Coordinates of C-alpha atoms in Angstrom, one line a residue:
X951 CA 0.0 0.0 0.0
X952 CA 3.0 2.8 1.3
X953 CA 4.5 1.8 -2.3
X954 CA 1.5 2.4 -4.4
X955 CA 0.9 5.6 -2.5
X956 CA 4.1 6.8 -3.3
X957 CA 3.8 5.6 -7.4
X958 CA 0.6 7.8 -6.8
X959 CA 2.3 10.8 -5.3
X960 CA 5.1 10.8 -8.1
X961 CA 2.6 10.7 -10.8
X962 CA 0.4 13.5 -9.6
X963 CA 3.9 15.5 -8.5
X964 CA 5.1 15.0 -12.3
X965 CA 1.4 15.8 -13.7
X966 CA 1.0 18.8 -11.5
X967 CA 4.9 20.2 -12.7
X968 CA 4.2 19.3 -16.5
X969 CA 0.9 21.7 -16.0
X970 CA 3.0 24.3 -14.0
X971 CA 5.9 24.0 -17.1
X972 CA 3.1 24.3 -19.6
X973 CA 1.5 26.8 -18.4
X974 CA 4.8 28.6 -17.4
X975 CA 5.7 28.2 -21.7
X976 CA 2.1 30.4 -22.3
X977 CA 2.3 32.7 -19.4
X978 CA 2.9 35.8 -22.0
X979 CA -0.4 35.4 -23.2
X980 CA -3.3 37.4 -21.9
X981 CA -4.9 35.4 -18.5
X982 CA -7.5 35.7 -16.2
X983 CA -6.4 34.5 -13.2
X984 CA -7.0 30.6 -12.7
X985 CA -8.5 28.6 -9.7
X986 CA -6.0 25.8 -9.6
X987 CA -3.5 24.4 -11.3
X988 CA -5.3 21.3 -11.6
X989 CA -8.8 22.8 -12.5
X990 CA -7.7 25.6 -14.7
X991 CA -11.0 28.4 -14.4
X992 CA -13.3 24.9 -14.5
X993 CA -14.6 26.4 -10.8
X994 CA -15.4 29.9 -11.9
X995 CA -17.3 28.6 -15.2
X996 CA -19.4 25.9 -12.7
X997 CA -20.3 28.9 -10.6
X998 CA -21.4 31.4 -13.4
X999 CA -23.4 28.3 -15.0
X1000 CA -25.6 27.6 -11.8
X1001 CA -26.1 31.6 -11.8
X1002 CA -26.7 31.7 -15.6
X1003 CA -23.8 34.2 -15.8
X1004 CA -21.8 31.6 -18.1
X1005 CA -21.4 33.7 -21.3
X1006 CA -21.2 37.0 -18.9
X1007 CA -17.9 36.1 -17.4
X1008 CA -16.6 36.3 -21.2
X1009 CA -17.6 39.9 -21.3
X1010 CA -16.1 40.9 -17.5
X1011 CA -12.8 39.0 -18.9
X1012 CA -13.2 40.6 -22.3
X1013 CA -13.5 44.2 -20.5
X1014 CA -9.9 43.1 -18.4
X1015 CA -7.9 40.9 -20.5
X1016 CA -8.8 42.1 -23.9
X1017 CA -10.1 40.6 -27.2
X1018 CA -8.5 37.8 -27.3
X1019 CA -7.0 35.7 -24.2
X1020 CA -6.1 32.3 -22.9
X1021 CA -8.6 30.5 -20.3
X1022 CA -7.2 26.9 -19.3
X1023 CA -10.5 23.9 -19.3
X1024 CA -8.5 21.4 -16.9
X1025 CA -5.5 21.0 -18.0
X1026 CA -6.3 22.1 -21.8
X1027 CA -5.8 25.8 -22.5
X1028 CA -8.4 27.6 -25.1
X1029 CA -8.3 30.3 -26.7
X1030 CA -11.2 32.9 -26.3
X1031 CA -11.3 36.5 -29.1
X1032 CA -13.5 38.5 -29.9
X1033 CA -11.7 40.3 -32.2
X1034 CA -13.5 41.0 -35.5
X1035 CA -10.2 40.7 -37.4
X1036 CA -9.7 37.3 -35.7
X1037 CA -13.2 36.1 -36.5
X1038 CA -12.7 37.4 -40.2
X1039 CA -10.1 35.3 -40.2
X1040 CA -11.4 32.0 -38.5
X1041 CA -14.6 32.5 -40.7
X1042 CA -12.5 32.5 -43.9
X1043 CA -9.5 29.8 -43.2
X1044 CA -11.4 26.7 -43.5
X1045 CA -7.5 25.2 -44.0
X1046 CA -6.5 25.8 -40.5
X1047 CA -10.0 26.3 -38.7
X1048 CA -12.6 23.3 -38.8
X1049 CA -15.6 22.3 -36.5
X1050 CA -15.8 20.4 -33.5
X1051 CA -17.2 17.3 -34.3
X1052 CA -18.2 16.1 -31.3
X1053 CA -21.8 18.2 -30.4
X1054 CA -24.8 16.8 -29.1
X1055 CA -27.0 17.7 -32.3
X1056 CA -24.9 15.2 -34.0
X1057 CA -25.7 11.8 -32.3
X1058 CA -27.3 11.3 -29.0
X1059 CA -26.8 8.5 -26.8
X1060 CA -25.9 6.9 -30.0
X1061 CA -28.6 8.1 -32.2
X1062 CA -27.8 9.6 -34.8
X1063 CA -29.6 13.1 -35.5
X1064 CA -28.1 15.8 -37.9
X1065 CA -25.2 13.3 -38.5
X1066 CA -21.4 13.9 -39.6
X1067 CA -22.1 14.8 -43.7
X1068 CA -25.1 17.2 -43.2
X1069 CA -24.7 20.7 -45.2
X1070 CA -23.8 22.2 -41.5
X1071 CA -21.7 19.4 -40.2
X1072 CA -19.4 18.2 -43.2
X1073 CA -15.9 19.6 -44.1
X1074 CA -13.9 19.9 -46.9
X1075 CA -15.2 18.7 -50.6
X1076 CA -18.2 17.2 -48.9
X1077 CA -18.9 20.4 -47.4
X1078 CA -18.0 22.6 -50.8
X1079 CA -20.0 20.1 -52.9
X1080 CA -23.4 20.3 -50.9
X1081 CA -22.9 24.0 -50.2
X1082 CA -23.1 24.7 -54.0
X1083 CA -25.6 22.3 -55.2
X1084 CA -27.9 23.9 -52.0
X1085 CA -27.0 27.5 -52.7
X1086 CA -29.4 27.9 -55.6
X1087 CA -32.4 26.7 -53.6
X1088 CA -31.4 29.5 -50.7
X1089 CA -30.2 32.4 -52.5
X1090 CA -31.8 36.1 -52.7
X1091 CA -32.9 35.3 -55.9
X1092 CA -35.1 32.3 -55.3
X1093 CA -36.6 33.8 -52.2
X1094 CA -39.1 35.4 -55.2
X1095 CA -39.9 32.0 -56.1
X1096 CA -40.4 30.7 -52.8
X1097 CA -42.8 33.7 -51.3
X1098 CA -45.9 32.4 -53.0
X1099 CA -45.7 29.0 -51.3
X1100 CA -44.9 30.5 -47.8
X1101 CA -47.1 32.6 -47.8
X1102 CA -50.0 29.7 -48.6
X1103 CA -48.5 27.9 -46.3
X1104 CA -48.3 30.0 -43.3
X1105 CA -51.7 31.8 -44.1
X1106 CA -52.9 28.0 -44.2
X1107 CA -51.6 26.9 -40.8
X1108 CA -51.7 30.1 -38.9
X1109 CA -55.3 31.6 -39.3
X1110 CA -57.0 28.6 -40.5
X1111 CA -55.9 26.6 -37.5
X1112 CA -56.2 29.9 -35.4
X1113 CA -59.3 30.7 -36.5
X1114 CA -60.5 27.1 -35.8
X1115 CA -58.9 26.9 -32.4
X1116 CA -60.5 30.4 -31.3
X1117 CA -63.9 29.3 -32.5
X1118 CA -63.6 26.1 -29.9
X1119 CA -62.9 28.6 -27.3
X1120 CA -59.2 27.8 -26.9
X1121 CA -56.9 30.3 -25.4
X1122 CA -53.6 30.4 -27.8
X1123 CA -50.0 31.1 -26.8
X1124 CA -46.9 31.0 -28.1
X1125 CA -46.7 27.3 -28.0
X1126 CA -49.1 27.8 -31.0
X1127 CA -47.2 30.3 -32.6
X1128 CA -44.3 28.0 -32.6
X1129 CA -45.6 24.8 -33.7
X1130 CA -48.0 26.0 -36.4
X1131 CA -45.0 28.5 -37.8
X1132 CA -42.7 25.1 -37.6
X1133 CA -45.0 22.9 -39.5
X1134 CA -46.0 26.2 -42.2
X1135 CA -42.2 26.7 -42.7
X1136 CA -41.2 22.5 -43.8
X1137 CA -44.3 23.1 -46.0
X1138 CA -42.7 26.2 -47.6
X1139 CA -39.4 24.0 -48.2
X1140 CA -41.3 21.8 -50.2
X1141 CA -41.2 18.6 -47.1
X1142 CA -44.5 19.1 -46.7
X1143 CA -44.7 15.3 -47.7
X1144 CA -42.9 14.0 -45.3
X1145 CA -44.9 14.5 -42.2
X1146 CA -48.5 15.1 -41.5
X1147 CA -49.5 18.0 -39.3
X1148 CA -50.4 15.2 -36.7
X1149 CA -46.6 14.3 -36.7
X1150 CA -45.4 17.6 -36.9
X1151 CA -47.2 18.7 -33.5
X1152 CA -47.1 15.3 -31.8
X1153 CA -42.8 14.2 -33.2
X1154 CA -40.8 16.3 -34.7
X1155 CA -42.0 19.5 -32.7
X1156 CA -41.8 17.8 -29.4
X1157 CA -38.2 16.7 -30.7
X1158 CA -37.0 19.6 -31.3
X1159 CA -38.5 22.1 -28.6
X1160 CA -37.5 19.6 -26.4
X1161 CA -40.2 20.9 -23.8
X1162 CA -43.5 20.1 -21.8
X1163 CA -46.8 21.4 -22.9
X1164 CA -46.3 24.2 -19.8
X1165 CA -43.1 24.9 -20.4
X1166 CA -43.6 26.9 -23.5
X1167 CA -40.3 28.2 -23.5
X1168 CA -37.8 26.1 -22.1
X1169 CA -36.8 25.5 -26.1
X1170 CA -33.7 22.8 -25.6
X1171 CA -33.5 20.6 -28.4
X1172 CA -31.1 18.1 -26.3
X1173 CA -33.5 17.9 -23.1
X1174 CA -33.2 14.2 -21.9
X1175 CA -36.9 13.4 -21.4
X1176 CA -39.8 15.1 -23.2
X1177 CA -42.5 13.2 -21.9
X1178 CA -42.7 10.4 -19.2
X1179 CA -42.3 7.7 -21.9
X1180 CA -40.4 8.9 -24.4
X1181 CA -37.2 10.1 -24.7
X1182 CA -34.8 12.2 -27.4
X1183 CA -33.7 9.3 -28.8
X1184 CA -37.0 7.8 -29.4
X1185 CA -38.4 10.8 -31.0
X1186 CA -35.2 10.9 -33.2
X1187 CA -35.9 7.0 -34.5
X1188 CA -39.3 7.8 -35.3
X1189 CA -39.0 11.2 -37.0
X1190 CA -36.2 9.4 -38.8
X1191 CA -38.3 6.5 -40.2
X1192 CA -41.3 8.9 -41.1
X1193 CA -38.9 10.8 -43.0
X1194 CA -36.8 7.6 -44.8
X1195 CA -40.4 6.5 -46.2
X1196 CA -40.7 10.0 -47.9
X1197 CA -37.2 10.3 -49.7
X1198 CA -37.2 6.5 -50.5
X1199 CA -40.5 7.7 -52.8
X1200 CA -39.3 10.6 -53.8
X1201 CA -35.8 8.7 -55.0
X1202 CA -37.6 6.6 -56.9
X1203 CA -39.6 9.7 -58.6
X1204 CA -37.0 12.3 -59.1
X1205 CA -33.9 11.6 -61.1
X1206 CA -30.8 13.6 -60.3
X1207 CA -29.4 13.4 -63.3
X1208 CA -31.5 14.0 -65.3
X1209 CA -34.0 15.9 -64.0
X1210 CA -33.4 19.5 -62.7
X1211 CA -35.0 20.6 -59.4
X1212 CA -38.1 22.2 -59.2
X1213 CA -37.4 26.2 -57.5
X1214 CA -39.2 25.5 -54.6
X1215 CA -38.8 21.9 -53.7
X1216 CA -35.7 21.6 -51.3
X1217 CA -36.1 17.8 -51.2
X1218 CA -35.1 17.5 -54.6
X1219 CA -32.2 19.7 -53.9
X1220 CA -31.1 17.8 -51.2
X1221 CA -31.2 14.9 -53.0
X1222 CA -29.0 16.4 -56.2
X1223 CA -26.4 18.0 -53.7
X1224 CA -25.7 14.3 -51.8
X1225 CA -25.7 12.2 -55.1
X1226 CA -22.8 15.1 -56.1
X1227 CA -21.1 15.2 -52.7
X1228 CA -20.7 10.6 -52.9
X1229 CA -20.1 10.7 -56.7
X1230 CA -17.2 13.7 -55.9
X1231 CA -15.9 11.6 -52.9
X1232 CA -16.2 8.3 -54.5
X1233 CA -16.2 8.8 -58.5
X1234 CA -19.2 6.3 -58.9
X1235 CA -22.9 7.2 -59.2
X1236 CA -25.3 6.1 -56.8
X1237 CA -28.4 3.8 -57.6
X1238 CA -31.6 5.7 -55.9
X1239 CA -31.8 2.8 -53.0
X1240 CA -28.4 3.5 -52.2
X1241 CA -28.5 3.5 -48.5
X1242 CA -25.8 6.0 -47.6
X1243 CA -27.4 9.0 -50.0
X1244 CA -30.4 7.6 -47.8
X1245 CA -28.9 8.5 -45.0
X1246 CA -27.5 11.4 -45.4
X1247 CA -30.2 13.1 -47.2
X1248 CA -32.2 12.6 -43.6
X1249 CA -29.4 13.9 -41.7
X1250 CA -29.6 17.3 -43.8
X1251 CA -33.3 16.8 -43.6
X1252 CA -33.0 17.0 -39.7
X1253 CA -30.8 19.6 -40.0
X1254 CA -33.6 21.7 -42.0
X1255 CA -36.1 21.0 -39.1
X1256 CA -33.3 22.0 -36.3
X1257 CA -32.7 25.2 -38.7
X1258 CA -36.4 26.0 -38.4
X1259 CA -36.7 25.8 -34.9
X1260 CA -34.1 28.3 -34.2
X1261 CA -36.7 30.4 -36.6
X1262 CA -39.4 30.3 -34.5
X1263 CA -37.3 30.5 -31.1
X1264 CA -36.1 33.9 -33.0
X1265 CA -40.0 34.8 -33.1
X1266 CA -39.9 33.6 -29.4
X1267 CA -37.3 36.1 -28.2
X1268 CA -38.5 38.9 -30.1
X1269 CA -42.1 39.1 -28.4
X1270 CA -39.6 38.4 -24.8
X1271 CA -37.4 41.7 -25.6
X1272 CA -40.8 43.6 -27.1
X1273 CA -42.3 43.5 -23.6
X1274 CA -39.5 45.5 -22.5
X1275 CA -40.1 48.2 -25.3
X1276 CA -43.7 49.1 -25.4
X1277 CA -43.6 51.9 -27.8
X1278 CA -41.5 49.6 -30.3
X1279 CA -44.1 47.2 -30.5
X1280 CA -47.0 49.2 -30.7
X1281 CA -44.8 50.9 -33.8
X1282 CA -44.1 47.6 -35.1
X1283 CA -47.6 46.3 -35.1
X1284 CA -48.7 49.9 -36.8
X1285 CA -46.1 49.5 -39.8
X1286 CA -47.4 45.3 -40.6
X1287 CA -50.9 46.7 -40.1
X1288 CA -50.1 49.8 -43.0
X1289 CA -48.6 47.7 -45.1
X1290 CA -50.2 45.1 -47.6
X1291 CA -47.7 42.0 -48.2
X1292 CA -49.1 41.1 -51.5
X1293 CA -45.7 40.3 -52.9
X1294 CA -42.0 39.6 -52.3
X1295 CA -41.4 43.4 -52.7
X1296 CA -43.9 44.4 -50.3
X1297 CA -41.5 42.9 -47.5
X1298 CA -39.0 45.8 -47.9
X1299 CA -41.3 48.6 -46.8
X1300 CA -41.5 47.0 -43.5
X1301 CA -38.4 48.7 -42.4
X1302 CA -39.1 49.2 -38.5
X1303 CA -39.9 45.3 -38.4
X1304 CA -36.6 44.7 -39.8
X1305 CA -34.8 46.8 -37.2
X1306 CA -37.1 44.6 -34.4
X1307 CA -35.9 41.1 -36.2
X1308 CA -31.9 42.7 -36.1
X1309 CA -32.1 43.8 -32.6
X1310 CA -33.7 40.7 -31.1
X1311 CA -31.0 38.8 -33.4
X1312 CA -28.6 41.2 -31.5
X1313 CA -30.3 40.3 -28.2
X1314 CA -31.0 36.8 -28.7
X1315 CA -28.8 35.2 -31.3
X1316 CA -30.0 31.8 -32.6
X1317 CA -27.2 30.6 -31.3
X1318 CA -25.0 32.2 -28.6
X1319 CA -21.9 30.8 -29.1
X1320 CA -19.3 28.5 -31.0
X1321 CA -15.9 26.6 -31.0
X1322 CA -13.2 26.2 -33.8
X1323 CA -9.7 23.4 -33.6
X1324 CA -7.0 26.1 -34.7
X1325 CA -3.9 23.8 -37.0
X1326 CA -0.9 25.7 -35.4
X1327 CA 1.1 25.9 -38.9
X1328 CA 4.8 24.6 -38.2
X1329 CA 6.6 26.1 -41.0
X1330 CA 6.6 29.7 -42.3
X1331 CA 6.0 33.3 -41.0
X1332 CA 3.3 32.4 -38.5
X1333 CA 4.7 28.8 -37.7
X1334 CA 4.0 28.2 -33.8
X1335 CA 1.3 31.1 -33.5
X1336 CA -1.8 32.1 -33.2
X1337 CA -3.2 36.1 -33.6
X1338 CA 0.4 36.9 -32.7
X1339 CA 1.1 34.8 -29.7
X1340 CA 3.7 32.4 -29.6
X1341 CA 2.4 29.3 -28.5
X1342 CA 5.0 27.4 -26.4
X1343 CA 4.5 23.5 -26.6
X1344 CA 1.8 23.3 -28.4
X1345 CA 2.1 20.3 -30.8
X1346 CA -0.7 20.4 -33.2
X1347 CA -3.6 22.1 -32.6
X1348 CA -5.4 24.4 -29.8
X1349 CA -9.6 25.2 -29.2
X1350 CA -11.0 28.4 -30.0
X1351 CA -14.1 29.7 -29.0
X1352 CA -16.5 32.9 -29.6
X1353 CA -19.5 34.0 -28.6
X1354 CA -22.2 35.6 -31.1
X1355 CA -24.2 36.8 -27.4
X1356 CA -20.8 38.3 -26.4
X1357 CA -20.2 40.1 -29.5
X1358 CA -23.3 41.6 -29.2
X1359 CA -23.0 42.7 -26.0
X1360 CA -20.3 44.8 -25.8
X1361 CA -20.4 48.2 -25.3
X1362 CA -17.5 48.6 -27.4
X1363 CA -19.5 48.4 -30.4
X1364 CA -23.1 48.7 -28.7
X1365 CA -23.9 51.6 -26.7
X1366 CA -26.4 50.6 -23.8
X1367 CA -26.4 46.6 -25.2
X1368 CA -28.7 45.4 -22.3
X1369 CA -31.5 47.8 -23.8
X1370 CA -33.9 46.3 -26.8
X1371 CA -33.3 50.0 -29.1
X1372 CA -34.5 49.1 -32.9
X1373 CA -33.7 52.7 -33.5
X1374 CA -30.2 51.8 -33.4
X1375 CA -30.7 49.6 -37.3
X1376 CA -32.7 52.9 -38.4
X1377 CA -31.0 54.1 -41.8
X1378 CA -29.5 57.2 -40.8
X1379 CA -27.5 55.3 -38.4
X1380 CA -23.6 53.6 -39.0
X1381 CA -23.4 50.2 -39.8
X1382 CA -22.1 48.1 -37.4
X1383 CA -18.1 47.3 -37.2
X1384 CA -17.8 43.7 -39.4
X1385 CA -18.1 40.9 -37.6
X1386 CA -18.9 42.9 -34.4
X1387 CA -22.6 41.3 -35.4
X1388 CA -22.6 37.4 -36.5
X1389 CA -26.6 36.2 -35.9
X1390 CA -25.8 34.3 -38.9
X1391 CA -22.0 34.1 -38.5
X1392 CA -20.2 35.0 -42.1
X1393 CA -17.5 34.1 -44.4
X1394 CA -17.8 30.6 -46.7
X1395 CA -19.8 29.2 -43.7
X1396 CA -22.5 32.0 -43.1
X1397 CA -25.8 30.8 -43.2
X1398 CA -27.8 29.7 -46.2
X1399 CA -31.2 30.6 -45.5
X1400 CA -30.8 34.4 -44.1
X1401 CA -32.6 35.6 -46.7
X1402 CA -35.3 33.0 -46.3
X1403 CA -35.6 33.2 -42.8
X1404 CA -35.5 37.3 -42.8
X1405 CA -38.3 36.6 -45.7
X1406 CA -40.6 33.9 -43.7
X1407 CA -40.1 35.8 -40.2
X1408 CA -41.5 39.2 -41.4
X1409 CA -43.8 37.4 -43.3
X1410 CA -45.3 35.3 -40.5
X1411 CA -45.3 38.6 -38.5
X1412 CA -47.4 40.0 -40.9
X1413 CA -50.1 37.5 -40.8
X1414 CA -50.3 38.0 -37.4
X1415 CA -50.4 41.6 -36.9
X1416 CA -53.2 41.6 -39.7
X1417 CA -56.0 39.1 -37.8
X1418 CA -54.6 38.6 -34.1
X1419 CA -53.7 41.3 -30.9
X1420 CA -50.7 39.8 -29.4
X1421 CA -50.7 40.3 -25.6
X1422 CA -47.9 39.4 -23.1
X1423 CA -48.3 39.1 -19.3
X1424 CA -44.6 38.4 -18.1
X1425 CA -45.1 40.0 -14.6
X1426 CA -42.2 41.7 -12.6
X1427 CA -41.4 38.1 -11.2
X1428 CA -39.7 35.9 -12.9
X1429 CA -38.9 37.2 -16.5
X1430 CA -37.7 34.9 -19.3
X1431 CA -34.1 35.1 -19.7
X1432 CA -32.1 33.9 -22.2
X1433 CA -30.1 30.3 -21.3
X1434 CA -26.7 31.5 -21.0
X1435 CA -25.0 27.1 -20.6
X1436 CA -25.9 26.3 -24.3
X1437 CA -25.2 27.2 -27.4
X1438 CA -28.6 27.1 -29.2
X1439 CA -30.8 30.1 -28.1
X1440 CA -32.9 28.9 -25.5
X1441 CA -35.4 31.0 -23.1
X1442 CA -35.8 30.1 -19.5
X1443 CA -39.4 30.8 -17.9
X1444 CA -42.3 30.8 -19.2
X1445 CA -43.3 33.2 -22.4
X1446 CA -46.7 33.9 -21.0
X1447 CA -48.1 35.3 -25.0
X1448 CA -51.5 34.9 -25.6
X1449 CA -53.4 35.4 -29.3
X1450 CA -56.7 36.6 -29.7
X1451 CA -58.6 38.1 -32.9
X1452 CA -58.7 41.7 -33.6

């Protein structure tokens, strides 16, 4: 026993001095002071979390340390920047910056959801070669083609089900505004085969809101349980088999090499853009039972719905941050009222909207946060470096991680950021410093659908405003908050928004 305690005592001596030595090599970089040596600022993270003052202790160290600094996770040091020049950069480099793989919308408890090769998750040619053939479905120039459709589709599912729901005497909230605006939007991509409306609201909305009927806005899509019986997992296997029955029809119908996909059916897209990415990975076309286009045309499929949940979570925190401004909603509701969407070009007079959508998006990003491995280059000028600092013993490669919320918030570039201002987007006001605003990050990676999502979320807005009064009772006790411990947006408390007919 005395011999094994002192094999013990000599290992955790020479752990605890190759820490010391490490950290000793990076000492010249920028650092908050740690806990311990064997905890790094693990302990001061913990603490913020159970506070919800994670992603605030980035801004008090960004106001005393700088843009860009060193915080230690254990034994493992990160990065941390908020430098717009450094985020240029990270957004651009796909050669030295790539994603974390390893992120709970991937696979859970071994279930795989969004997958490795979906257009969000896949690197390299996969990545370029699904990004392209997807483009054209998502650009500003097919959001004309797509406007018709969504606004059927919404006008179909929000005031006819509304409507229908009022006239039974039911009280709506925004649990309504989120599933119905969820299940209108996978119609206006052109899924609106693969699951009923019964589905939608009972599977894949469950699934992804991750919540309890009374828990309208406790949005998490990785929340263990969702009901008593059924779990993540299990509403991940059946979502998935629902939707495998769909594309193993539509495979059979749709030839991607032949036939050219229709403007506003993003199945047939998908399926195009993964026959491309296997045929440019393997050199071989695919038959249309081929399992593995199969499969990954469902994990892009899941990464659609995941996409369109952050939509209407971004419709979620708007009517949170609203409450605070009275006068900006009341203007808000006056300028969709005034003006007639009959067409695509009706959307750009709604100028006040726009600066409420870019302020909550300021507010409330879709998602708060996000990590980058950094290849430290051995050879050439910046062999050994990163943004300048030499980095001592590093071997091959170091974590880097930003925060969209964090950006947002600092009064560097925001004046007053706590306070919900759409006057601050007005035209006669500066643009904002690049990159000191990311809701939909930028570069090669920025998002594909901005200019549908800006489209459908004014769009929806405008339904609304026309045939409901939208009423909010959040009390002084209590308020919804944003979750500050994950990185998709998530509001903690209840939303308490109810609808009613004008």
């Amino acid at each position: 026993l005395l011999v094994a305690l002192l094999a013990l005592g000599c290992y955790a001596t020479k752990h605890l001095a190759g820490i010391h030595i490490r950290n000793r090599k990076l000492a010249h970089i920028p650092t908050p002071p740690s806990d311990n040596l064997l905890q790094g600022h693990i302990p001061t993270l913990n603490r913020a979390k159970k506070i919800n003052k994670f992603l605030d202790v980035f801004i008090e160290w960004t106001a005393h340390y700088g843009a860009t600094f060193l915080i230690f996770v254990g034994k493992n040091p990160m990065f941390f920047t908020s430098d717009p020049a450094i985020l240029a950069w990270i957004s651009s480099d796909l050669n030295h910056f790539w994603k974390a793989q390893n992120l709970p919308n991937r696979q859970i408890d071994g279930q795989i959801i969004t997958g490795y090769n979906s257009v969000l998750s896949a690197r390299g040619i996969q990545w370029a070669t699904k990004r392209r053939a997807l483009s054209r479905f998502f650009a500003k120039t097919n959001t004309a083609n797509l406007f018709d459709m969504s606004k059927e589709n919404l006008n179909g599912y929000i005031l006819n089900y509304w409507k229908v729901a009022v006239g039974k005497g039911k009280q709506l909230d925004l649990h309504d505004l989120l599933g119905v605006t969820f299940a209108g939007t996978i119609r206006t991509f052109g899924l609106q085969d693969l699951l009923t409306p019964e589905i939608i609201a009972d599977s894949a909305n469950k699934l992804l809101q991750g919540i309890k009927r009374d828990e309208v806005a406790s949005l998490n899509f990785f929340q263990a349980l969702v009901t008593k019986k059924k779990t993540v997992s299990d509403l991940v296997k059946r979502t998935r088999r629902e939707i495998r029955d769909v594309v193993k029809r539509k495979l059979n119908e749709f030839d991607s090499e032949r036939d050219e996909p229709a403007k506003d059916n993003l199945l047939e897209y998908l399926i195009q853009a993964n026959h491309q990415m296997l045929f440019a990975i393997s050199g071989k076309s695919r038959s249309p039972d081929d399992n593995e286009v199969i499969e990954n045309i469902i994990n892009d499929i899941m990464t659609i719905m995941l996409v369109t949940d952050n939509l209407t979570k971004q419709l979620c925190a708007l009517f949170m941050f609203l409450d605070t401004n009275p006068a900006a909603q009341e203007r808000m509701f006056t300028e969709l009222r005034e003006v007639e969407t009959r067409n695509l070009g009706d959307l750009t007079k709604l100028v006040y909207t726009e600066q409420c959508l870019l302020e909550a998006m300021r507010m409330g990003p879709a998602l708060t946060r996000g990590t980058r491995f950094y290849k430290v280059p051995k050879e050439g000028e910046h062999a050994d470096t990163f943004a300048g600092f030499k980095l001592n013993g590093v071997k091959s490669s170091i974590k880097v991680l930003f925060s969209q919320y964090v950006q947002h918030m600092n009064p560097k570039y925001w004046p007053n950021p706590e306070t919900f201002n759409p006057d601050r987007w007005a035209p006669n006001q500066a643009q904002p410093i690049q990159f000191s605003y990311i809701p939909f990050w930028a570069g090669p990676r920025t998002c594909l659908a901005k200019h549908v999502s800006m489209m459908l979320m004014k769009l929806t807005l405008s339904m609304i405003a026309a045939n409901f009064e939208v009423t909010q009772d959040f009390g002084k006790e209590d308020r919804p908050r944003l979750d500050q411990n994950i990185a998709p947006l998530k509001i903690l408390g209840v939303v308490k928004c109810f609808i009613r007919p004008r």
